[in-house]
mmCIF file of C-alpha atoms in Angstrom:
data_model
loop_
_atom_site.group_PDB
_atom_site.id
_atom_site.type_symbol
_atom_site.label_atom_id
_atom_site.label_comp_id
_atom_site.label_asym_id
_atom_site.label_seq_id
_atom_site.Cartn_x
_atom_site.Cartn_y
_atom_site.Cartn_z
ATOM 1 C CA MET M 1 -45.427 56.740 40.556
ATOM 2 C CA GLN M 2 -45.270 57.817 37.129
ATOM 3 C CA ARG M 3 -48.932 57.498 36.595
ATOM 4 C CA PHE M 4 -49.050 59.945 40.261
ATOM 5 C CA GLU M 5 -46.299 62.263 38.854
ATOM 6 C CA ALA M 6 -48.307 62.980 35.512
ATOM 7 C CA TYR M 7 -51.516 63.260 37.656
ATOM 8 C CA LEU M 8 -50.036 65.581 39.586
ATOM 9 C CA LEU M 9 -48.475 67.843 37.018
ATOM 10 C CA ALA M 10 -51.737 67.716 35.094
ATOM 11 C CA ASN M 11 -53.709 69.074 38.094
ATOM 12 C CA LEU M 12 -51.455 71.697 39.332
ATOM 13 C CA PRO M 13 -53.440 74.206 41.012
ATOM 14 C CA LYS M 14 -54.409 77.507 39.395
ATOM 15 C CA ALA M 15 -56.126 80.901 40.338
ATOM 16 C CA PRO M 16 -55.571 82.759 37.656
ATOM 17 C CA SER M 17 -56.259 86.807 38.065
ATOM 18 C CA PHE M 18 -54.910 90.161 37.314
ATOM 19 C CA HIS M 19 -52.161 89.389 39.822
ATOM 20 C CA PRO M 20 -48.662 89.472 37.859
ATOM 21 C CA THR M 21 -47.099 86.464 39.604
ATOM 22 C CA PHE M 22 -49.452 84.415 42.331
ATOM 23 C CA ASP M 23 -50.787 81.999 39.629
ATOM 24 C CA GLU M 24 -47.180 81.106 38.728
ATOM 25 C CA ALA M 25 -45.955 80.881 42.284
ATOM 26 C CA LEU M 26 -49.066 78.612 43.553
ATOM 27 C CA SER M 27 -47.614 75.773 41.039
ATOM 28 C CA ALA M 28 -43.707 76.693 41.384
ATOM 29 C CA MET M 29 -42.587 74.425 44.255
ATOM 30 C CA LEU M 30 -44.867 71.546 43.303
ATOM 31 C CA ALA M 31 -43.703 71.820 39.716
ATOM 32 C CA ALA M 32 -40.031 71.829 40.817
ATOM 33 C CA GLY M 33 -40.144 67.951 41.971
ATOM 34 C CA GLY M 34 -39.294 66.320 45.281
ATOM 35 C CA LYS M 35 -39.007 62.899 46.716
ATOM 36 C CA ARG M 36 -42.893 62.410 46.725
ATOM 37 C CA PHE M 37 -42.132 60.488 49.843
ATOM 38 C CA ARG M 38 -45.569 61.138 52.059
ATOM 39 C CA PRO M 39 -48.086 60.331 48.753
ATOM 40 C CA ARG M 40 -45.492 57.373 47.844
ATOM 41 C CA LEU M 41 -46.382 55.924 51.510
ATOM 42 C CA LEU M 42 -50.285 56.386 51.033
ATOM 43 C CA LEU M 43 -50.322 55.086 47.757
ATOM 44 C CA ALA M 44 -48.367 51.902 48.968
ATOM 45 C CA VAL M 45 -51.022 50.949 51.355
ATOM 46 C CA VAL M 46 -54.014 51.428 48.735
ATOM 47 C CA ASP M 47 -51.849 49.436 46.062
ATOM 48 C CA ALA M 48 -51.294 46.163 48.643
ATOM 49 C CA TYR M 49 -55.011 46.533 49.826
ATOM 50 C CA ALA M 50 -57.295 48.068 47.587
ATOM 51 C CA PRO M 51 -56.003 48.892 44.022
ATOM 52 C CA LEU M 52 -59.066 49.207 42.456
ATOM 53 C CA LEU M 53 -58.932 52.510 44.577
ATOM 54 C CA ARG M 54 -55.899 53.817 43.477
ATOM 55 C CA GLU M 55 -56.814 56.324 40.973
ATOM 56 C CA GLY M 56 -59.502 57.567 43.368
ATOM 57 C CA ALA M 57 -56.638 57.852 46.085
ATOM 58 C CA TYR M 58 -54.485 60.529 43.609
ATOM 59 C CA PRO M 59 -56.414 63.683 44.641
ATOM 60 C CA VAL M 60 -55.674 62.478 48.744
ATOM 61 C CA ALA M 61 -52.280 61.791 47.655
ATOM 62 C CA MET M 62 -51.943 64.968 46.103
ATOM 63 C CA ALA M 63 -53.300 66.637 49.074
ATOM 64 C CA LEU M 64 -50.715 65.246 51.312
ATOM 65 C CA GLU M 65 -47.651 66.542 48.833
ATOM 66 C CA MET M 66 -49.714 70.093 48.901
ATOM 67 C CA PHE M 67 -50.077 69.992 52.758
ATOM 68 C CA HIS M 68 -46.265 69.182 52.887
ATOM 69 C CA THR M 69 -45.078 71.666 50.128
ATOM 70 C CA TYR M 70 -46.946 74.295 52.179
ATOM 71 C CA SER M 71 -44.738 73.455 55.149
ATOM 72 C CA LEU M 72 -41.444 73.463 53.239
ATOM 73 C CA ILE M 73 -42.273 77.045 51.884
ATOM 74 C CA HIS M 74 -43.183 78.742 55.179
ATOM 75 C CA ASP M 75 -40.253 76.762 56.928
ATOM 76 C CA ASP M 76 -37.939 78.514 54.515
ATOM 77 C CA LEU M 77 -39.063 81.794 55.218
ATOM 78 C CA PRO M 78 -36.467 84.250 56.790
ATOM 79 C CA VAL M 79 -38.747 84.410 60.387
ATOM 80 C CA MET M 80 -37.939 80.699 60.279
ATOM 81 C CA ASP M 81 -34.805 78.972 58.344
ATOM 82 C CA ASP M 82 -34.281 81.808 55.924
ATOM 83 C CA ALA M 83 -33.291 79.126 53.030
ATOM 84 C CA ASP M 84 -32.477 80.190 49.687
ATOM 85 C CA LEU M 85 -32.649 76.562 47.753
ATOM 86 C CA ARG M 86 -35.102 74.455 48.253
ATOM 87 C CA ARG M 87 -35.473 71.230 45.381
ATOM 88 C CA GLY M 88 -32.974 72.641 43.450
ATOM 89 C CA GLU M 89 -34.645 76.103 42.959
ATOM 90 C CA PRO M 90 -34.434 79.041 44.564
ATOM 91 C CA THR M 91 -37.121 79.488 47.514
ATOM 92 C CA LEU M 92 -40.570 80.999 46.755
ATOM 93 C CA HIS M 93 -39.574 84.531 48.722
ATOM 94 C CA ARG M 94 -36.284 84.419 47.016
ATOM 95 C CA ARG M 95 -37.871 84.097 43.475
ATOM 96 C CA PHE M 96 -41.075 86.222 43.983
ATOM 97 C CA ASP M 97 -41.357 87.764 47.606
ATOM 98 C CA GLU M 98 -42.299 87.043 51.222
ATOM 99 C CA VAL M 99 -45.739 88.167 51.189
ATOM 100 C CA THR M 100 -46.400 85.734 47.939
ATOM 101 C CA ALA M 101 -44.339 83.028 49.559
ATOM 102 C CA VAL M 102 -46.680 83.233 52.729
ATOM 103 C CA LEU M 103 -49.843 83.364 51.241
ATOM 104 C CA VAL M 104 -49.037 80.764 48.419
ATOM 105 C CA GLY M 105 -48.114 78.620 51.669
ATOM 106 C CA ASP M 106 -51.505 79.370 53.060
ATOM 107 C CA ALA M 107 -53.219 78.195 49.762
ATOM 108 C CA LEU M 108 -51.726 75.205 49.351
ATOM 109 C CA ASN M 109 -52.760 74.319 52.960
ATOM 110 C CA THR M 110 -56.366 75.121 52.520
ATOM 111 C CA HIS M 111 -56.405 73.809 48.833
ATOM 112 C CA ALA M 112 -55.318 70.263 50.004
ATOM 113 C CA PHE M 113 -58.386 69.761 52.273
ATOM 114 C CA TYR M 114 -60.311 70.664 49.212
ATOM 115 C CA LEU M 115 -59.097 68.273 47.206
ATOM 116 C CA ILE M 116 -60.102 65.160 50.039
ATOM 117 C CA ALA M 117 -63.374 67.006 50.157
ATOM 118 C CA THR M 118 -63.989 66.762 46.442
ATOM 119 C CA ALA M 119 -61.872 63.254 45.980
ATOM 120 C CA PRO M 120 -64.406 60.216 44.590
ATOM 121 C CA LEU M 121 -64.460 58.510 47.913
ATOM 122 C CA HIS M 122 -67.043 57.496 50.453
ATOM 123 C CA SER M 123 -67.895 60.725 52.640
ATOM 124 C CA ASP M 124 -67.113 58.526 55.892
ATOM 125 C CA ALA M 125 -63.619 57.862 54.495
ATOM 126 C CA LYS M 126 -63.468 61.270 53.698
ATOM 127 C CA ALA M 127 -64.158 62.945 57.053
ATOM 128 C CA ALA M 128 -61.902 60.588 58.607
ATOM 129 C CA LEU M 129 -59.056 61.551 56.207
ATOM 130 C CA VAL M 130 -59.532 65.336 56.827
ATOM 131 C CA GLU M 131 -59.497 64.623 60.773
ATOM 132 C CA THR M 132 -56.064 62.665 60.404
ATOM 133 C CA LEU M 133 -54.518 65.224 58.069
ATOM 134 C CA ALA M 134 -55.832 68.555 59.997
ATOM 135 C CA TYR M 135 -54.446 66.762 63.654
ATOM 136 C CA ASN M 136 -51.562 65.383 62.497
ATOM 137 C CA GLY M 137 -50.405 68.305 60.424
ATOM 138 C CA GLY M 138 -51.487 71.006 63.086
ATOM 139 C CA ILE M 139 -51.765 71.052 66.822
ATOM 140 C CA GLY M 140 -51.447 67.477 66.873
ATOM 141 C CA GLY M 141 -48.269 67.305 64.800
ATOM 142 C CA MET M 142 -46.227 69.506 62.283
ATOM 143 C CA VAL M 143 -47.315 72.694 63.626
ATOM 144 C CA LEU M 144 -46.322 72.226 67.436
ATOM 145 C CA GLY M 145 -43.228 70.747 66.781
ATOM 146 C CA GLN M 146 -42.221 73.554 64.074
ATOM 147 C CA ALA M 147 -43.264 75.784 67.300
ATOM 148 C CA ILE M 148 -41.032 73.763 69.702
ATOM 149 C CA ASP M 149 -38.131 73.772 66.853
ATOM 150 C CA CYS M 150 -38.531 77.893 66.466
ATOM 151 C CA HIS M 151 -38.947 78.598 69.929
ATOM 152 C CA PHE M 152 -35.795 76.260 71.663
ATOM 153 C CA GLU M 153 -33.379 77.768 68.753
ATOM 154 C CA GLY M 154 -30.237 77.899 71.048
ATOM 155 C CA VAL M 155 -31.311 75.954 73.965
ATOM 156 C CA LYS M 156 -30.320 72.424 74.433
ATOM 157 C CA LEU M 157 -33.352 69.950 74.929
ATOM 158 C CA THR M 158 -32.950 66.583 76.699
ATOM 159 C CA PRO M 159 -32.727 63.934 74.388
ATOM 160 C CA GLU M 160 -36.569 62.791 75.122
ATOM 161 C CA GLN M 161 -37.349 66.211 74.003
ATOM 162 C CA VAL M 162 -35.739 66.286 70.911
ATOM 163 C CA ASP M 163 -37.579 62.783 70.021
ATOM 164 C CA PHE M 164 -40.620 64.434 71.027
ATOM 165 C CA LEU M 165 -39.856 67.551 68.809
ATOM 166 C CA HIS M 166 -39.037 65.423 65.437
ATOM 167 C CA GLU M 167 -41.907 63.040 65.933
ATOM 168 C CA TYR M 168 -44.215 65.868 66.046
ATOM 169 C CA LYS M 169 -42.466 68.237 62.997
ATOM 170 C CA THR M 170 -41.504 65.179 60.984
ATOM 171 C CA GLY M 171 -43.097 61.816 62.051
ATOM 172 C CA ARG M 172 -46.563 62.472 62.782
ATOM 173 C CA LEU M 173 -47.220 63.576 58.909
ATOM 174 C CA ILE M 174 -45.357 60.738 57.927
ATOM 175 C CA ALA M 175 -47.327 58.349 60.347
ATOM 176 C CA ALA M 176 -50.554 59.921 58.960
ATOM 177 C CA SER M 177 -49.636 59.433 55.422
ATOM 178 C CA LEU M 178 -49.724 55.849 56.016
ATOM 179 C CA LYS M 179 -52.865 55.818 58.212
ATOM 180 C CA MET M 180 -54.699 57.596 55.369
ATOM 181 C CA GLY M 181 -53.736 54.856 52.792
ATOM 182 C CA ALA M 182 -55.300 52.661 55.456
ATOM 183 C CA ILE M 183 -58.373 54.589 55.597
ATOM 184 C CA ILE M 184 -58.910 54.686 52.020
ATOM 185 C CA ALA M 185 -58.307 51.015 51.818
ATOM 186 C CA SER M 186 -61.114 50.420 54.674
ATOM 187 C CA LEU M 187 -58.261 48.560 57.239
ATOM 188 C CA ASP M 188 -59.450 48.280 60.697
ATOM 189 C CA GLY M 189 -58.600 50.333 63.211
ATOM 190 C CA ALA M 190 -55.917 47.861 64.647
ATOM 191 C CA MET M 191 -54.148 47.980 61.584
ATOM 192 C CA GLN M 192 -54.593 51.657 60.895
ATOM 193 C CA LYS M 193 -52.779 52.234 64.502
ATOM 194 C CA ARG M 194 -50.026 49.356 63.410
ATOM 195 C CA LEU M 195 -49.187 51.617 60.275
ATOM 196 C CA TYR M 196 -49.114 54.786 62.076
ATOM 197 C CA ASP M 197 -47.313 53.653 64.748
ATOM 198 C CA PHE M 198 -44.676 52.181 61.961
ATOM 199 C CA GLY M 199 -44.713 55.624 60.059
ATOM 200 C CA LEU M 200 -43.432 57.146 63.488
ATOM 201 C CA ASP M 201 -40.281 55.093 63.414
ATOM 202 C CA VAL M 202 -39.970 55.893 59.742
ATOM 203 C CA GLY M 203 -40.525 59.650 60.419
ATOM 204 C CA LEU M 204 -37.733 59.459 63.044
ATOM 205 C CA LEU M 205 -35.082 57.480 60.686
ATOM 206 C CA PHE M 206 -36.506 60.004 58.184
ATOM 207 C CA GLN M 207 -35.428 62.895 60.361
ATOM 208 C CA ILE M 208 -32.028 61.558 61.309
ATOM 209 C CA GLN M 209 -30.996 60.936 58.099
ATOM 210 C CA ASP M 210 -32.182 64.767 57.149
ATOM 211 C CA ASP M 211 -29.825 66.008 59.603
ATOM 212 C CA ILE M 212 -27.063 64.075 58.718
ATOM 213 C CA ILE M 213 -27.217 65.179 55.090
ATOM 214 C CA ASP M 214 -27.564 68.613 56.527
ATOM 215 C CA ALA M 215 -24.403 68.033 58.182
ATOM 216 C CA THR M 216 -22.591 66.350 55.416
ATOM 217 C CA ARG M 217 -23.652 67.159 51.849
ATOM 218 C CA SER M 218 -23.576 70.393 49.644
ATOM 219 C CA GLU M 219 -26.555 72.288 48.767
ATOM 220 C CA ALA M 220 -25.980 71.255 44.924
ATOM 221 C CA ASP M 221 -26.132 67.631 46.340
ATOM 222 C CA ALA M 222 -29.184 67.888 48.955
ATOM 223 C CA GLY M 223 -31.122 70.248 46.178
ATOM 224 C CA LYS M 224 -31.673 72.617 49.439
ATOM 225 C CA THR M 225 -29.926 75.260 51.800
ATOM 226 C CA THR M 226 -27.486 73.139 54.302
ATOM 227 C CA GLY M 227 -25.169 73.753 57.279
ATOM 228 C CA ASN M 228 -28.171 75.642 58.388
ATOM 229 C CA ASP M 229 -28.920 73.668 61.547
ATOM 230 C CA GLU M 230 -26.066 74.886 64.019
ATOM 231 C CA ALA M 231 -28.251 76.532 66.603
ATOM 232 C CA LYS M 232 -30.940 73.782 66.203
ATOM 233 C CA ASN M 233 -32.180 70.671 68.183
ATOM 234 C CA SER M 234 -30.820 68.700 65.525
ATOM 235 C CA TYR M 235 -29.860 64.868 66.047
ATOM 236 C CA VAL M 236 -26.268 65.500 64.889
ATOM 237 C CA ASN M 237 -25.965 68.315 67.432
ATOM 238 C CA HIS M 238 -26.933 66.285 70.178
ATOM 239 C CA PHE M 239 -25.432 63.167 69.278
ATOM 240 C CA GLY M 240 -22.228 63.999 67.126
ATOM 241 C CA LEU M 241 -22.336 62.539 63.385
ATOM 242 C CA GLU M 242 -21.300 58.988 64.314
ATOM 243 C CA GLY M 243 -23.749 58.949 67.043
ATOM 244 C CA SER M 244 -26.345 60.032 65.082
ATOM 245 C CA MET M 245 -25.334 57.442 62.368
ATOM 246 C CA GLU M 246 -25.565 54.452 64.936
ATOM 247 C CA ARG M 247 -28.996 55.929 66.107
ATOM 248 C CA ALA M 248 -30.139 55.604 62.497
ATOM 249 C CA ASP M 249 -28.757 52.407 61.963
ATOM 250 C CA ALA M 250 -30.757 51.196 65.249
ATOM 251 C CA LEU M 251 -33.687 52.675 64.086
ATOM 252 C CA ALA M 252 -33.493 51.133 60.211
ATOM 253 C CA ARG M 253 -32.944 47.624 61.558
ATOM 254 C CA LYS M 254 -36.176 48.248 63.802
ATOM 255 C CA VAL M 255 -38.060 49.557 60.868
ATOM 256 C CA GLU M 256 -37.084 46.344 58.650
ATOM 257 C CA MET M 257 -38.239 44.229 61.725
ATOM 258 C CA GLU M 258 -41.401 45.997 61.704
ATOM 259 C CA MET M 259 -41.899 45.438 57.938
ATOM 260 C CA ALA M 260 -41.079 41.856 57.756
ATOM 261 C CA ASP M 261 -44.342 41.418 59.858
ATOM 262 C CA PHE M 262 -46.590 43.229 57.141
ATOM 263 C CA ASP M 263 -48.567 40.988 54.627
ATOM 264 C CA GLU M 264 -46.293 40.112 51.795
ATOM 265 C CA ALA M 265 -48.227 42.896 49.386
ATOM 266 C CA LEU M 266 -47.552 45.803 51.441
ATOM 267 C CA ARG M 267 -43.956 44.362 52.528
ATOM 268 C CA GLU M 268 -42.864 44.411 48.771
ATOM 269 C CA ARG M 269 -43.982 47.980 48.350
ATOM 270 C CA LEU M 270 -42.838 49.303 51.583
ATOM 271 C CA ALA M 271 -39.329 47.392 50.877
ATOM 272 C CA ILE M 272 -39.117 49.366 47.705
ATOM 273 C CA LEU M 273 -39.985 52.200 48.842
ATOM 274 C CA LEU M 274 -37.744 52.683 51.754
ATOM 275 C CA GLU M 275 -34.699 50.776 50.192
ATOM 276 C CA GLY M 276 -33.316 54.128 49.434
ATOM 277 C CA TYR M 277 -33.759 55.603 52.873
ATOM 278 C CA LEU M 278 -32.946 53.075 55.185
ATOM 279 C CA TYR M 279 -29.188 53.258 55.028
ATOM 280 C CA ARG M 280 -28.515 56.236 52.907
ATOM 281 C CA HIS M 281 -26.161 57.969 55.016
ATOM 282 C CA ARG M 282 -23.633 54.982 54.493
#
């Protein structure tokens, strides 16, 4: 990951012009850091099955981080969560202005696909990668989940609808990250689906843990605005803090069991990556 981080920082997007702040804003949130969770999942699969393709996968891993960062920038806008802090830094609309934040998010979204299109990979693989990210990041995943989340603020959904919301908003992009690693490594369709389904469980666990953090951590600890979910269909709002912890523990045990059935090389890499997430609320 140190090599990938160095690659990311050396290849931050640039759009120099006579605009006074756009080029700075374009890379600000990427350079601010983050867990790099989605690219780490992709690279774990590539490392396990096709380590010679690792560097060729870096542009795709960066595309994932870029796409995820665009979603955070838009999620923080006043029209959505109206957040002031992200990755320990002022959100882009606070640091610059709302128009800049919207357009930077748009630019990172589209540039992610440019990175995939120009990656040093086979054209068939690149087409499959674009398809996977576009669908799971759009109407087949994250964007639909965000639309549901925003529309139903203040309306209590059923437990099944809460799971649907968070599978789409969070889980599907995480699942896509694993599948995209499998595509790069030329794994067969059955293994791609197995990794995708595993990623859905990881994604729901990730979201429950995030809701617990929102309810229990300070902004300084979390590095982002917290206490912002009062009207949302979060797991804590539906099941309470203790109930959410119990759901997270049960899902963590399921993820551990699923992980135990993977090949040793993949299991070892995922175990290192997920160790800090499985029971991080305890």
